[in-house]
CSV table of C-alpha atoms in Angstrom, one decimal:
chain,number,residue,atom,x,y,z
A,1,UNK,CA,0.0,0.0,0.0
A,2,UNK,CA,1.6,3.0,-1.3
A,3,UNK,CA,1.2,6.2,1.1
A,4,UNK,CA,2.3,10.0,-0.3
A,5,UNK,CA,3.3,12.4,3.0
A,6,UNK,CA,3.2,16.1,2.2
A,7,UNK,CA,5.4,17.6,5.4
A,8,UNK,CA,7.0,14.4,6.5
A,9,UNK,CA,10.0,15.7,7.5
A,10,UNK,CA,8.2,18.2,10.1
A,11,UNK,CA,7.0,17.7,13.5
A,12,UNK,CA,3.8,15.7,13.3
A,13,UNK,CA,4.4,14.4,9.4
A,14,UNK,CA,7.9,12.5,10.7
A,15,UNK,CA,5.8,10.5,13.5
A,16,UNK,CA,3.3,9.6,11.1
A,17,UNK,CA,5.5,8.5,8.6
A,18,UNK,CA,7.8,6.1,11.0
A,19,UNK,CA,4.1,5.0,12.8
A,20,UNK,CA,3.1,3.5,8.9
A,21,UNK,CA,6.8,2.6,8.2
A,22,UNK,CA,6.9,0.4,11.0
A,23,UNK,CA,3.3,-1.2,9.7
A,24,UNK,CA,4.8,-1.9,6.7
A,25,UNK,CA,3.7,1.0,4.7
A,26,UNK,CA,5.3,2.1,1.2
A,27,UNK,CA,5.5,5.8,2.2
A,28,UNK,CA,7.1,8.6,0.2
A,29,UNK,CA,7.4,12.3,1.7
A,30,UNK,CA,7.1,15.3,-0.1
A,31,UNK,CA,8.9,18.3,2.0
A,32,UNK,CA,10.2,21.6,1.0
A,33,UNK,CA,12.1,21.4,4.1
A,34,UNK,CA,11.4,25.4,5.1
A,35,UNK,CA,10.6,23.5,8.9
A,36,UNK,CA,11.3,20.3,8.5
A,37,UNK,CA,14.5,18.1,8.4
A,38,UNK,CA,15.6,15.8,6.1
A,39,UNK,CA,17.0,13.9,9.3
A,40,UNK,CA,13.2,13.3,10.4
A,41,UNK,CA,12.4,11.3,7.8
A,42,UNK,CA,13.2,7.5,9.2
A,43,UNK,CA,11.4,5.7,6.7
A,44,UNK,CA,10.4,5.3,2.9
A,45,UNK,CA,11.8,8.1,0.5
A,46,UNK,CA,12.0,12.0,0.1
A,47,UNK,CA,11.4,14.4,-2.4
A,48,UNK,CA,12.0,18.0,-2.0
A,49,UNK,CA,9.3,19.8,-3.3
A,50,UNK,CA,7.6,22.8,-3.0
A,51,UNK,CA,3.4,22.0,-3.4
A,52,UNK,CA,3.5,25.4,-5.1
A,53,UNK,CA,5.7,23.9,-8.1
A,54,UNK,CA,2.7,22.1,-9.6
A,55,UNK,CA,4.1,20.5,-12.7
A,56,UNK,CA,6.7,18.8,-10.4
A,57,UNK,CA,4.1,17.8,-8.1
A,58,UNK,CA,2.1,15.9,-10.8
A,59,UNK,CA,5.8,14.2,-12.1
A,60,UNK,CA,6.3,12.9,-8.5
A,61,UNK,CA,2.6,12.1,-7.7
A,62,UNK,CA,2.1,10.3,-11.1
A,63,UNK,CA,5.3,8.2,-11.1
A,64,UNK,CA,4.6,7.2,-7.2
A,65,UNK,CA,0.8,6.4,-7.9
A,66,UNK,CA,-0.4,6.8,-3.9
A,67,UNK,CA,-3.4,4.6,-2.9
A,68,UNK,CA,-4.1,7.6,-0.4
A,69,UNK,CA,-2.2,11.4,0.7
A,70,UNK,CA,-2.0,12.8,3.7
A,71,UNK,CA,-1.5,16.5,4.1
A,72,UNK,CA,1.1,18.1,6.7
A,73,UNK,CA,2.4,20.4,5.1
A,74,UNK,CA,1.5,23.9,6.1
A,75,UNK,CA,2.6,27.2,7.8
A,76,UNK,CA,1.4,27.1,11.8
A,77,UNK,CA,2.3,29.8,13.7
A,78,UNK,CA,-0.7,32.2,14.8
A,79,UNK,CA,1.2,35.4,15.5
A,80,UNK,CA,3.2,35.5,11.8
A,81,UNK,CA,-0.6,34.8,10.1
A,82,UNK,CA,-1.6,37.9,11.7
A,83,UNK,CA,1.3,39.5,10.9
A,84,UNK,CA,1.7,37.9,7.2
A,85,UNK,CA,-1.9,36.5,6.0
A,86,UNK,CA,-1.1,36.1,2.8
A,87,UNK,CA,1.7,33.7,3.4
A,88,UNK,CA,-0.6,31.6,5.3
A,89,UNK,CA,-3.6,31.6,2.6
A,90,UNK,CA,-0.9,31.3,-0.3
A,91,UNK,CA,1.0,28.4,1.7
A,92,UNK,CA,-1.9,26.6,3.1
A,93,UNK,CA,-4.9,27.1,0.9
A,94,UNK,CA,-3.7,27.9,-2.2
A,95,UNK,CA,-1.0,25.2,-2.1
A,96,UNK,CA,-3.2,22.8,-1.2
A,97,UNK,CA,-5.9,23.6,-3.7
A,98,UNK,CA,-2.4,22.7,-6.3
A,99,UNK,CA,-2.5,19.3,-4.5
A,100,UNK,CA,-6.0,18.2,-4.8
A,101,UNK,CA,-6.1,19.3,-8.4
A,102,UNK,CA,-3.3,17.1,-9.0
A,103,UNK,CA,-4.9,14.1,-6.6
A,104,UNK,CA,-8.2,14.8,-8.8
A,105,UNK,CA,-6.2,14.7,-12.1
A,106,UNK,CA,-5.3,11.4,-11.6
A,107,UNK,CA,-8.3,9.6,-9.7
A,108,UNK,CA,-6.7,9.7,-6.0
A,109,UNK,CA,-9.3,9.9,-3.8
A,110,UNK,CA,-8.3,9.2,-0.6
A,111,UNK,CA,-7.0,12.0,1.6
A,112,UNK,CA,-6.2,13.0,5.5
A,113,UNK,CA,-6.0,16.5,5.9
A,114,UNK,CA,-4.1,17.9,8.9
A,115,UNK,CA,-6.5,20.3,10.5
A,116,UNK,CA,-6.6,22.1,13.7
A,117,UNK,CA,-8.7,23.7,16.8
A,118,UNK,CA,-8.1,26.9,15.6
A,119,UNK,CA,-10.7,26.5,13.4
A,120,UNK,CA,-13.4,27.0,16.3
A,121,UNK,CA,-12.0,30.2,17.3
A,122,UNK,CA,-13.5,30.6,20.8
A,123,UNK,CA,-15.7,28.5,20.9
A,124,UNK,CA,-19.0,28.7,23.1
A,125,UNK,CA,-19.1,25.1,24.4
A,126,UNK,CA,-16.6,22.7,26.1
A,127,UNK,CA,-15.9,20.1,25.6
A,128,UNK,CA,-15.8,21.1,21.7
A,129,UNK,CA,-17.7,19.1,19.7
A,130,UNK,CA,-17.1,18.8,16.2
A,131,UNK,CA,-19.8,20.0,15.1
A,132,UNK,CA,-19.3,23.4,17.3
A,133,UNK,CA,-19.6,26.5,14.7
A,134,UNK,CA,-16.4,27.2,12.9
A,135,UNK,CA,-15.1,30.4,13.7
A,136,UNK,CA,-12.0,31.3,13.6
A,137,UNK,CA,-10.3,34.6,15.0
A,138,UNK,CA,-6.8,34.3,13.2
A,139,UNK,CA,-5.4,33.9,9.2
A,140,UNK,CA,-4.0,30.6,10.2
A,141,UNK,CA,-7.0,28.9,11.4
A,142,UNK,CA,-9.2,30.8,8.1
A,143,UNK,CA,-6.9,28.9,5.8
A,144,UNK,CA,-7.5,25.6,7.5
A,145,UNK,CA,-11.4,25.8,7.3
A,146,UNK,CA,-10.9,27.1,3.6
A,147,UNK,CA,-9.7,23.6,3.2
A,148,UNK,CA,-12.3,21.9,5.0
A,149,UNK,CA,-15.0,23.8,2.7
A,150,UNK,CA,-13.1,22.9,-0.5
A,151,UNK,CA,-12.6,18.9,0.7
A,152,UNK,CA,-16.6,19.2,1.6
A,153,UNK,CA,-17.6,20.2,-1.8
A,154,UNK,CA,-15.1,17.9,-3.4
A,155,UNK,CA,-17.0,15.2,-1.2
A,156,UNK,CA,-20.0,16.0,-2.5
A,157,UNK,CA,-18.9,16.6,-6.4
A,158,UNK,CA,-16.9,13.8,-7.3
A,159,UNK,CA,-17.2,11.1,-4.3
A,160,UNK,CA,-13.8,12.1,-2.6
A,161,UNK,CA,-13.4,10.7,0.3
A,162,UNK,CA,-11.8,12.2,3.2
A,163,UNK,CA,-10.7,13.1,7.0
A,164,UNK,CA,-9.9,16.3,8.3
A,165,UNK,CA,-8.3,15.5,11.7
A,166,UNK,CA,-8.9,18.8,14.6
A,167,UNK,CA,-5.5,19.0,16.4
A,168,UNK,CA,-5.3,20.3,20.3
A,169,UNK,CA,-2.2,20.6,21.6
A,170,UNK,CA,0.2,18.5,20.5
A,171,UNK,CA,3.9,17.8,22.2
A,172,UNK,CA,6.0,14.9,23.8
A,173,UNK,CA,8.5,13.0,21.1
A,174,UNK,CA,9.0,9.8,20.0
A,175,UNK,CA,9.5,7.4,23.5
A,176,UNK,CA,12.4,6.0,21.5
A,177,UNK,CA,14.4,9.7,21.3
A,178,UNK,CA,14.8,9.6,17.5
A,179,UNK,CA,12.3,12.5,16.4
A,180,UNK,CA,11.0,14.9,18.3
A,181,UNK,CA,10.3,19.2,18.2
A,182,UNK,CA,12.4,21.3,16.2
A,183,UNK,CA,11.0,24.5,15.5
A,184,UNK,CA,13.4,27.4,14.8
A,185,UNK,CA,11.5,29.9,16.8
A,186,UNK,CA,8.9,27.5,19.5
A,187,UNK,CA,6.2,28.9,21.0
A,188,UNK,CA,4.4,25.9,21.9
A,189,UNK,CA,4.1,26.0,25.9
A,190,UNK,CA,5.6,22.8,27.0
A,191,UNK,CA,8.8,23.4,24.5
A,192,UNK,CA,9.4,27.2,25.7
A,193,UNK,CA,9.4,25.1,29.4
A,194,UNK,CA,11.7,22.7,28.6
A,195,UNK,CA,14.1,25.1,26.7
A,196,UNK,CA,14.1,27.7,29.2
A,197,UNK,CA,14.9,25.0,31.7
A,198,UNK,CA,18.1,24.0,29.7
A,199,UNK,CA,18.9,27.7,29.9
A,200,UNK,CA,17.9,28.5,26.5
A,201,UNK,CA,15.4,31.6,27.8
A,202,UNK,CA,15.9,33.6,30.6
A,203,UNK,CA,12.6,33.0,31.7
A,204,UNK,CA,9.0,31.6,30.9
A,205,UNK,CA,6.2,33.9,30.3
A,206,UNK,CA,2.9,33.1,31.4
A,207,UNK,CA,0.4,34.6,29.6
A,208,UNK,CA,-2.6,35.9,31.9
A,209,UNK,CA,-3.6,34.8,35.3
A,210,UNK,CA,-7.4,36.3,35.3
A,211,UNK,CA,-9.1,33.3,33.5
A,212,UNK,CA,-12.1,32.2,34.9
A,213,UNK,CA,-10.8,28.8,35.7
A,214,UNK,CA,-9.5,27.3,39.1
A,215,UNK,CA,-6.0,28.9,38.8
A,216,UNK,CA,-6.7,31.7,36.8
A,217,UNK,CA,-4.3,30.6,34.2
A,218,UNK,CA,-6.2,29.3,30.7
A,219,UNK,CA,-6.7,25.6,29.7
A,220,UNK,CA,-5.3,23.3,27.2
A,221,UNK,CA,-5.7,19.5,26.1
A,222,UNK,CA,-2.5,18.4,25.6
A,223,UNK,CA,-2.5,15.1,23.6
A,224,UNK,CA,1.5,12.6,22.7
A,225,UNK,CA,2.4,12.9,19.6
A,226,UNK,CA,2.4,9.1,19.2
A,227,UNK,CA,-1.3,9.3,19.7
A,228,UNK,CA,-1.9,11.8,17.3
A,229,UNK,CA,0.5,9.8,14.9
A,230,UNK,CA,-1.7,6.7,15.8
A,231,UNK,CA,-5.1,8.4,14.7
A,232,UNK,CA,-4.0,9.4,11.6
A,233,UNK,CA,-3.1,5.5,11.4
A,234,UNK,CA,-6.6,4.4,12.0
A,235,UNK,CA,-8.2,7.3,10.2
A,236,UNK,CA,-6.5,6.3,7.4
A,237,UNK,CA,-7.6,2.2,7.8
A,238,UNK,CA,-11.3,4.0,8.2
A,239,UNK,CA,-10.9,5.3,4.6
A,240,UNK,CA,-8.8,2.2,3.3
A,241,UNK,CA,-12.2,0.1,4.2
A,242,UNK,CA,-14.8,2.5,2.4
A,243,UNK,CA,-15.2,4.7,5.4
A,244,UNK,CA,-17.1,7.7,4.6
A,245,UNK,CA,-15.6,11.6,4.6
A,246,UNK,CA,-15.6,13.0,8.1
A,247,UNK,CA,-13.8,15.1,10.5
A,248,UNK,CA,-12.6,14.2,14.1
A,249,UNK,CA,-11.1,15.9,17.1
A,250,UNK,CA,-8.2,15.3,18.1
A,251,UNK,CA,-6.9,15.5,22.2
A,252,UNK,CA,-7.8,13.3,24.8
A,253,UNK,CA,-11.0,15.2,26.8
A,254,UNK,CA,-9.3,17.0,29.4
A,255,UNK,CA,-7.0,19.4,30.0
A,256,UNK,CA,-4.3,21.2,32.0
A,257,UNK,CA,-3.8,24.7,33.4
A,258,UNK,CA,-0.6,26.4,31.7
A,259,UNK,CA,0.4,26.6,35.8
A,260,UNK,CA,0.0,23.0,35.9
A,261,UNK,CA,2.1,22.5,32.9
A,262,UNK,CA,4.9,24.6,34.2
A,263,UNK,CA,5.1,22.8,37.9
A,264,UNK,CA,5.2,18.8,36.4
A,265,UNK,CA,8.0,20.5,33.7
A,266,UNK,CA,9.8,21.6,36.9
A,267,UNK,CA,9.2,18.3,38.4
A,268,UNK,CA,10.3,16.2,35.1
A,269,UNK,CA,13.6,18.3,35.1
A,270,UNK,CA,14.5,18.8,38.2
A,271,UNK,CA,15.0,22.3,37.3
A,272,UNK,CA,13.1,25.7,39.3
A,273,UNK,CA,13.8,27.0,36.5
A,274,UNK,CA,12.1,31.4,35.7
A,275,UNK,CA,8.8,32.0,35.2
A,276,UNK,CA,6.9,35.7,34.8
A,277,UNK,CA,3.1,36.2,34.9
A,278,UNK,CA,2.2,38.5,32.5
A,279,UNK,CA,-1.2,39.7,30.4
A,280,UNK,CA,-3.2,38.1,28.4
A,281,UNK,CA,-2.8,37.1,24.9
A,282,UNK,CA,-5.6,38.3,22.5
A,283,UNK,CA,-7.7,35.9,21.3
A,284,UNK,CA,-6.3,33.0,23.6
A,285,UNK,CA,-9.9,31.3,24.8
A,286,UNK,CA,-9.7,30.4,28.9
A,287,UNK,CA,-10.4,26.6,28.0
A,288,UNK,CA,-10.2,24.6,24.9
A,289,UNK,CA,-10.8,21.2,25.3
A,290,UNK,CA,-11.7,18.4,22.6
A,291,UNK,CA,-14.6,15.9,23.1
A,292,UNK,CA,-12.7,12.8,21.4
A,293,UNK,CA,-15.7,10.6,21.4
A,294,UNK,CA,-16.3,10.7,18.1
A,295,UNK,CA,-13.0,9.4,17.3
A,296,UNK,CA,-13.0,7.1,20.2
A,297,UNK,CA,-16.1,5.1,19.5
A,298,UNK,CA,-16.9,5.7,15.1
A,299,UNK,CA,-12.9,4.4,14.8
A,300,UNK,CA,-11.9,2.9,17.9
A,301,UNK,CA,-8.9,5.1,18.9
A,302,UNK,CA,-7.5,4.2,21.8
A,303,UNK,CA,-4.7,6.6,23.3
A,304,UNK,CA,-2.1,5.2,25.3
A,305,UNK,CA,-0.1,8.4,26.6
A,306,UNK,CA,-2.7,10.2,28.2
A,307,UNK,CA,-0.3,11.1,31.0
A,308,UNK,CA,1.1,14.8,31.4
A,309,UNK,CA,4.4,13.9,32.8
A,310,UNK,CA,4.9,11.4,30.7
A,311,UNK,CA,4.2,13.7,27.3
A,312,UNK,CA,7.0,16.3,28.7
A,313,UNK,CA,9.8,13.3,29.6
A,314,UNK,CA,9.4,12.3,26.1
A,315,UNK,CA,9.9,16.0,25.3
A,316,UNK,CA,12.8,16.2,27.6
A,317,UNK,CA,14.8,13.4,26.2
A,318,UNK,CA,14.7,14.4,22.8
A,319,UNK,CA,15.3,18.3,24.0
A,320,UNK,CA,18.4,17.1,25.8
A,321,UNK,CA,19.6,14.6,23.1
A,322,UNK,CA,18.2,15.4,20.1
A,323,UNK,CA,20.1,15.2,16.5
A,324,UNK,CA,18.6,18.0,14.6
Protein backbone atom coordinates (compact mmCIF):
# COMPACT_ATOMS: atom_id res chain seq x y z
CA UNK A 1 0.00 0.00 0.00
CA UNK A 2 1.57 3.00 -1.33
CA UNK A 3 1.15 6.23 1.11
CA UNK A 4 2.35 10.01 -0.29
CA UNK A 5 3.29 12.41 2.97
CA UNK A 6 3.22 16.06 2.19
CA UNK A 7 5.44 17.62 5.40
CA UNK A 8 6.95 14.37 6.54
CA UNK A 9 10.00 15.67 7.49
CA UNK A 10 8.24 18.17 10.12
CA UNK A 11 6.99 17.74 13.49
CA UNK A 12 3.78 15.74 13.26
CA UNK A 13 4.40 14.43 9.45
CA UNK A 14 7.86 12.50 10.72
CA UNK A 15 5.84 10.50 13.51
CA UNK A 16 3.31 9.64 11.10
CA UNK A 17 5.46 8.48 8.60
CA UNK A 18 7.82 6.14 10.99
CA UNK A 19 4.13 4.99 12.77
CA UNK A 20 3.15 3.46 8.91
CA UNK A 21 6.83 2.58 8.25
CA UNK A 22 6.92 0.35 10.95
CA UNK A 23 3.29 -1.22 9.73
CA UNK A 24 4.85 -1.90 6.71
CA UNK A 25 3.71 1.02 4.69
CA UNK A 26 5.29 2.08 1.24
CA UNK A 27 5.48 5.78 2.20
CA UNK A 28 7.08 8.60 0.19
CA UNK A 29 7.41 12.34 1.71
CA UNK A 30 7.09 15.32 -0.12
CA UNK A 31 8.86 18.31 1.97
CA UNK A 32 10.16 21.64 0.99
CA UNK A 33 12.11 21.41 4.09
CA UNK A 34 11.40 25.38 5.06
CA UNK A 35 10.65 23.54 8.91
CA UNK A 36 11.31 20.35 8.45
CA UNK A 37 14.51 18.08 8.43
CA UNK A 38 15.63 15.79 6.07
CA UNK A 39 17.03 13.87 9.31
CA UNK A 40 13.16 13.31 10.36
CA UNK A 41 12.39 11.33 7.83
CA UNK A 42 13.24 7.53 9.16
CA UNK A 43 11.36 5.68 6.71
CA UNK A 44 10.35 5.26 2.86
CA UNK A 45 11.76 8.10 0.54
CA UNK A 46 11.97 12.04 0.09
CA UNK A 47 11.38 14.35 -2.41
CA UNK A 48 11.99 18.02 -2.00
CA UNK A 49 9.25 19.79 -3.27
CA UNK A 50 7.64 22.80 -3.00
CA UNK A 51 3.40 22.04 -3.40
CA UNK A 52 3.52 25.41 -5.10
CA UNK A 53 5.66 23.93 -8.10
CA UNK A 54 2.65 22.13 -9.64
CA UNK A 55 4.08 20.54 -12.74
CA UNK A 56 6.75 18.83 -10.41
CA UNK A 57 4.11 17.79 -8.15
CA UNK A 58 2.10 15.94 -10.82
CA UNK A 59 5.78 14.16 -12.15
CA UNK A 60 6.35 12.92 -8.50
CA UNK A 61 2.56 12.06 -7.72
CA UNK A 62 2.07 10.33 -11.10
CA UNK A 63 5.29 8.20 -11.12
CA UNK A 64 4.65 7.22 -7.17
CA UNK A 65 0.76 6.42 -7.93
CA UNK A 66 -0.42 6.79 -3.91
CA UNK A 67 -3.43 4.58 -2.90
CA UNK A 68 -4.06 7.55 -0.36
CA UNK A 69 -2.17 11.37 0.66
CA UNK A 70 -1.99 12.83 3.71
CA UNK A 71 -1.47 16.46 4.08
CA UNK A 72 1.08 18.06 6.75
CA UNK A 73 2.36 20.37 5.12
CA UNK A 74 1.52 23.89 6.09
CA UNK A 75 2.59 27.20 7.81
CA UNK A 76 1.41 27.07 11.79
CA UNK A 77 2.25 29.84 13.66
CA UNK A 78 -0.67 32.21 14.84
CA UNK A 79 1.19 35.40 15.54
CA UNK A 80 3.24 35.47 11.76
CA UNK A 81 -0.64 34.79 10.14
CA UNK A 82 -1.63 37.95 11.73
CA UNK A 83 1.31 39.54 10.94
CA UNK A 84 1.72 37.86 7.23
CA UNK A 85 -1.86 36.50 6.04
CA UNK A 86 -1.15 36.07 2.81
CA UNK A 87 1.68 33.66 3.41
CA UNK A 88 -0.58 31.63 5.27
CA UNK A 89 -3.56 31.60 2.60
CA UNK A 90 -0.88 31.34 -0.26
CA UNK A 91 0.97 28.35 1.66
CA UNK A 92 -1.87 26.65 3.13
CA UNK A 93 -4.93 27.09 0.91
CA UNK A 94 -3.69 27.88 -2.20
CA UNK A 95 -1.00 25.20 -2.11
CA UNK A 96 -3.24 22.82 -1.24
CA UNK A 97 -5.87 23.59 -3.74
CA UNK A 98 -2.41 22.68 -6.34
CA UNK A 99 -2.50 19.34 -4.51
CA UNK A 100 -5.97 18.19 -4.82
CA UNK A 101 -6.14 19.30 -8.38
CA UNK A 102 -3.29 17.13 -8.97
CA UNK A 103 -4.89 14.15 -6.60
CA UNK A 104 -8.19 14.82 -8.82
CA UNK A 105 -6.16 14.71 -12.13
CA UNK A 106 -5.32 11.35 -11.58
CA UNK A 107 -8.34 9.63 -9.65
CA UNK A 108 -6.67 9.74 -6.03
CA UNK A 109 -9.29 9.91 -3.84
CA UNK A 110 -8.29 9.17 -0.63
CA UNK A 111 -6.99 11.96 1.60
CA UNK A 112 -6.17 12.97 5.48
CA UNK A 113 -5.98 16.52 5.95
CA UNK A 114 -4.11 17.89 8.89
CA UNK A 115 -6.53 20.31 10.47
CA UNK A 116 -6.62 22.14 13.69
CA UNK A 117 -8.71 23.67 16.77
CA UNK A 118 -8.07 26.92 15.64
CA UNK A 119 -10.67 26.47 13.36
CA UNK A 120 -13.43 27.04 16.33
CA UNK A 121 -12.00 30.16 17.28
CA UNK A 122 -13.50 30.59 20.80
CA UNK A 123 -15.74 28.54 20.91
CA UNK A 124 -19.01 28.74 23.07
CA UNK A 125 -19.10 25.11 24.39
CA UNK A 126 -16.55 22.73 26.09
CA UNK A 127 -15.85 20.10 25.59
CA UNK A 128 -15.76 21.08 21.72
CA UNK A 129 -17.68 19.09 19.66
CA UNK A 130 -17.08 18.78 16.22
CA UNK A 131 -19.81 20.02 15.15
CA UNK A 132 -19.34 23.42 17.26
CA UNK A 133 -19.58 26.49 14.73
CA UNK A 134 -16.41 27.25 12.92
CA UNK A 135 -15.08 30.39 13.71
CA UNK A 136 -11.95 31.28 13.57
CA UNK A 137 -10.35 34.64 15.00
CA UNK A 138 -6.77 34.30 13.20
CA UNK A 139 -5.41 33.88 9.16
CA UNK A 140 -3.99 30.61 10.18
CA UNK A 141 -7.05 28.91 11.45
CA UNK A 142 -9.22 30.81 8.09
CA UNK A 143 -6.86 28.90 5.79
CA UNK A 144 -7.52 25.56 7.50
CA UNK A 145 -11.40 25.81 7.30
CA UNK A 146 -10.91 27.10 3.62
CA UNK A 147 -9.73 23.63 3.19
CA UNK A 148 -12.25 21.86 5.01
CA UNK A 149 -14.97 23.81 2.71
CA UNK A 150 -13.05 22.87 -0.46
CA UNK A 151 -12.62 18.87 0.70
CA UNK A 152 -16.59 19.16 1.58
CA UNK A 153 -17.63 20.18 -1.82
CA UNK A 154 -15.08 17.90 -3.39
CA UNK A 155 -16.97 15.20 -1.20
CA UNK A 156 -19.98 16.00 -2.54
CA UNK A 157 -18.86 16.60 -6.37
CA UNK A 158 -16.89 13.75 -7.30
CA UNK A 159 -17.25 11.07 -4.27
CA UNK A 160 -13.83 12.06 -2.61
CA UNK A 161 -13.38 10.74 0.26
CA UNK A 162 -11.77 12.21 3.22
CA UNK A 163 -10.74 13.07 6.95
CA UNK A 164 -9.88 16.32 8.35
CA UNK A 165 -8.32 15.48 11.71
CA UNK A 166 -8.90 18.79 14.62
CA UNK A 167 -5.52 19.00 16.44
CA UNK A 168 -5.30 20.29 20.28
CA UNK A 169 -2.18 20.62 21.64
CA UNK A 170 0.23 18.47 20.53
CA UNK A 171 3.88 17.76 22.21
CA UNK A 172 5.97 14.91 23.78
CA UNK A 173 8.49 12.96 21.12
CA UNK A 174 9.03 9.77 20.03
CA UNK A 175 9.46 7.42 23.49
CA UNK A 176 12.45 6.01 21.53
CA UNK A 177 14.43 9.70 21.32
CA UNK A 178 14.80 9.57 17.45
CA UNK A 179 12.30 12.50 16.39
CA UNK A 180 10.98 14.94 18.27
CA UNK A 181 10.34 19.15 18.18
CA UNK A 182 12.44 21.30 16.22
CA UNK A 183 10.97 24.47 15.53
CA UNK A 184 13.41 27.43 14.82
CA UNK A 185 11.50 29.87 16.83
CA UNK A 186 8.89 27.50 19.52
CA UNK A 187 6.16 28.90 20.97
CA UNK A 188 4.36 25.93 21.88
CA UNK A 189 4.14 25.98 25.89
CA UNK A 190 5.63 22.80 27.03
CA UNK A 191 8.80 23.43 24.45
CA UNK A 192 9.39 27.15 25.68
CA UNK A 193 9.41 25.14 29.35
CA UNK A 194 11.72 22.68 28.60
CA UNK A 195 14.13 25.12 26.68
CA UNK A 196 14.06 27.69 29.25
CA UNK A 197 14.89 25.03 31.68
CA UNK A 198 18.12 23.96 29.66
CA UNK A 199 18.91 27.65 29.94
CA UNK A 200 17.88 28.52 26.54
CA UNK A 201 15.42 31.60 27.79
CA UNK A 202 15.95 33.59 30.57
CA UNK A 203 12.58 32.95 31.72
CA UNK A 204 9.02 31.59 30.92
CA UNK A 205 6.18 33.90 30.30
CA UNK A 206 2.93 33.08 31.43
CA UNK A 207 0.42 34.56 29.61
CA UNK A 208 -2.62 35.95 31.91
CA UNK A 209 -3.64 34.84 35.31
CA UNK A 210 -7.39 36.33 35.25
CA UNK A 211 -9.10 33.30 33.46
CA UNK A 212 -12.07 32.23 34.94
CA UNK A 213 -10.77 28.82 35.69
CA UNK A 214 -9.47 27.25 39.09
CA UNK A 215 -5.96 28.91 38.77
CA UNK A 216 -6.74 31.74 36.84
CA UNK A 217 -4.28 30.62 34.16
CA UNK A 218 -6.16 29.30 30.65
CA UNK A 219 -6.70 25.61 29.73
CA UNK A 220 -5.26 23.29 27.16
CA UNK A 221 -5.69 19.54 26.13
CA UNK A 222 -2.52 18.36 25.60
CA UNK A 223 -2.47 15.08 23.59
CA UNK A 224 1.54 12.61 22.75
CA UNK A 225 2.43 12.91 19.64
CA UNK A 226 2.44 9.06 19.23
CA UNK A 227 -1.34 9.31 19.72
CA UNK A 228 -1.90 11.83 17.30
CA UNK A 229 0.47 9.84 14.86
CA UNK A 230 -1.70 6.74 15.81
CA UNK A 231 -5.14 8.44 14.69
CA UNK A 232 -4.04 9.43 11.64
CA UNK A 233 -3.11 5.50 11.38
CA UNK A 234 -6.60 4.40 12.04
CA UNK A 235 -8.20 7.27 10.24
CA UNK A 236 -6.52 6.26 7.41
CA UNK A 237 -7.62 2.20 7.75
CA UNK A 238 -11.33 4.04 8.18
CA UNK A 239 -10.92 5.25 4.58
CA UNK A 240 -8.85 2.19 3.34
CA UNK A 241 -12.23 0.09 4.23
CA UNK A 242 -14.76 2.45 2.43
CA UNK A 243 -15.25 4.70 5.37
CA UNK A 244 -17.06 7.68 4.57
CA UNK A 245 -15.62 11.64 4.65
CA UNK A 246 -15.60 13.02 8.11
CA UNK A 247 -13.81 15.14 10.47
CA UNK A 248 -12.65 14.18 14.10
CA UNK A 249 -11.10 15.90 17.09
CA UNK A 250 -8.19 15.29 18.06
CA UNK A 251 -6.94 15.50 22.18
CA UNK A 252 -7.76 13.34 24.83
CA UNK A 253 -11.00 15.20 26.77
CA UNK A 254 -9.33 17.00 29.36
CA UNK A 255 -6.97 19.39 29.97
CA UNK A 256 -4.33 21.16 32.03
CA UNK A 257 -3.77 24.71 33.38
CA UNK A 258 -0.58 26.40 31.73
CA UNK A 259 0.41 26.59 35.76
CA UNK A 260 0.01 22.96 35.93
CA UNK A 261 2.06 22.50 32.89
CA UNK A 262 4.92 24.59 34.24
CA UNK A 263 5.09 22.77 37.93
CA UNK A 264 5.18 18.76 36.35
CA UNK A 265 7.96 20.54 33.71
CA UNK A 266 9.82 21.59 36.91
CA UNK A 267 9.16 18.25 38.39
CA UNK A 268 10.31 16.20 35.08
CA UNK A 269 13.60 18.35 35.11
CA UNK A 270 14.55 18.85 38.23
CA UNK A 271 14.99 22.32 37.34
CA UNK A 272 13.13 25.69 39.30
CA UNK A 273 13.84 27.05 36.46
CA UNK A 274 12.14 31.42 35.66
CA UNK A 275 8.83 32.04 35.20
CA UNK A 276 6.92 35.70 34.80
CA UNK A 277 3.11 36.16 34.92
CA UNK A 278 2.23 38.53 32.46
CA UNK A 279 -1.20 39.69 30.43
CA UNK A 280 -3.17 38.10 28.35
CA UNK A 281 -2.77 37.11 24.90
CA UNK A 282 -5.63 38.33 22.47
CA UNK A 283 -7.71 35.90 21.29
CA UNK A 284 -6.34 33.04 23.57
CA UNK A 285 -9.87 31.34 24.84
CA UNK A 286 -9.73 30.42 28.92
CA UNK A 287 -10.38 26.65 28.00
CA UNK A 288 -10.23 24.57 24.88
CA UNK A 289 -10.83 21.19 25.29
CA UNK A 290 -11.65 18.38 22.63
CA UNK A 291 -14.62 15.92 23.09
CA UNK A 292 -12.75 12.85 21.40
CA UNK A 293 -15.68 10.61 21.41
CA UNK A 294 -16.32 10.71 18.12
CA UNK A 295 -12.95 9.41 17.28
CA UNK A 296 -13.03 7.06 20.15
CA UNK A 297 -16.08 5.13 19.53
CA UNK A 298 -16.90 5.73 15.05
CA UNK A 299 -12.93 4.43 14.75
CA UNK A 300 -11.93 2.95 17.91
CA UNK A 301 -8.95 5.14 18.95
CA UNK A 302 -7.55 4.19 21.77
CA UNK A 303 -4.74 6.62 23.27
CA UNK A 304 -2.07 5.15 25.33
CA UNK A 305 -0.11 8.40 26.62
CA UNK A 306 -2.71 10.25 28.17
CA UNK A 307 -0.33 11.13 30.97
CA UNK A 308 1.08 14.77 31.38
CA UNK A 309 4.38 13.87 32.76
CA UNK A 310 4.95 11.42 30.67
CA UNK A 311 4.21 13.74 27.28
CA UNK A 312 7.00 16.34 28.72
CA UNK A 313 9.79 13.28 29.65
CA UNK A 314 9.44 12.34 26.08
CA UNK A 315 9.86 16.01 25.27
CA UNK A 316 12.76 16.23 27.58
CA UNK A 317 14.77 13.40 26.20
CA UNK A 318 14.68 14.40 22.75
CA UNK A 319 15.34 18.27 23.99
CA UNK A 320 18.39 17.05 25.82
CA UNK A 321 19.63 14.57 23.10
CA UNK A 322 18.24 15.44 20.06
CA UNK A 323 20.12 15.15 16.49
CA UNK A 324 18.61 18.02 14.60
Amino acid sequence: MKILITGGAGYIGSHVVKQLGEKGYDVLTIDNLSTGHKEAVLYGRLEVLDLSNKEKLKEVIKSFSPDAVMHFAASIEVAESVKNPLKYYRNNTANTLNLLEVLQEFGIDKFIFSSTAAVYGEPENVPVKETEPLNPINPYGKSKVFVEKILEDMSNAYGFRYVSLRYFNVAGADPQGRIGQSYKNATHLITRALKTAKGEYKKLYIFGTDYPTPDGTAIRDYIHIEDLANAHIVALEYLLNSGESSVFNCGYGHGYSVREVVEAAKKVTGIDFPVEETDRRPGDPAILVADNSKLVNNLNWKPKYDDIEYIIKTAWNWELNKKF
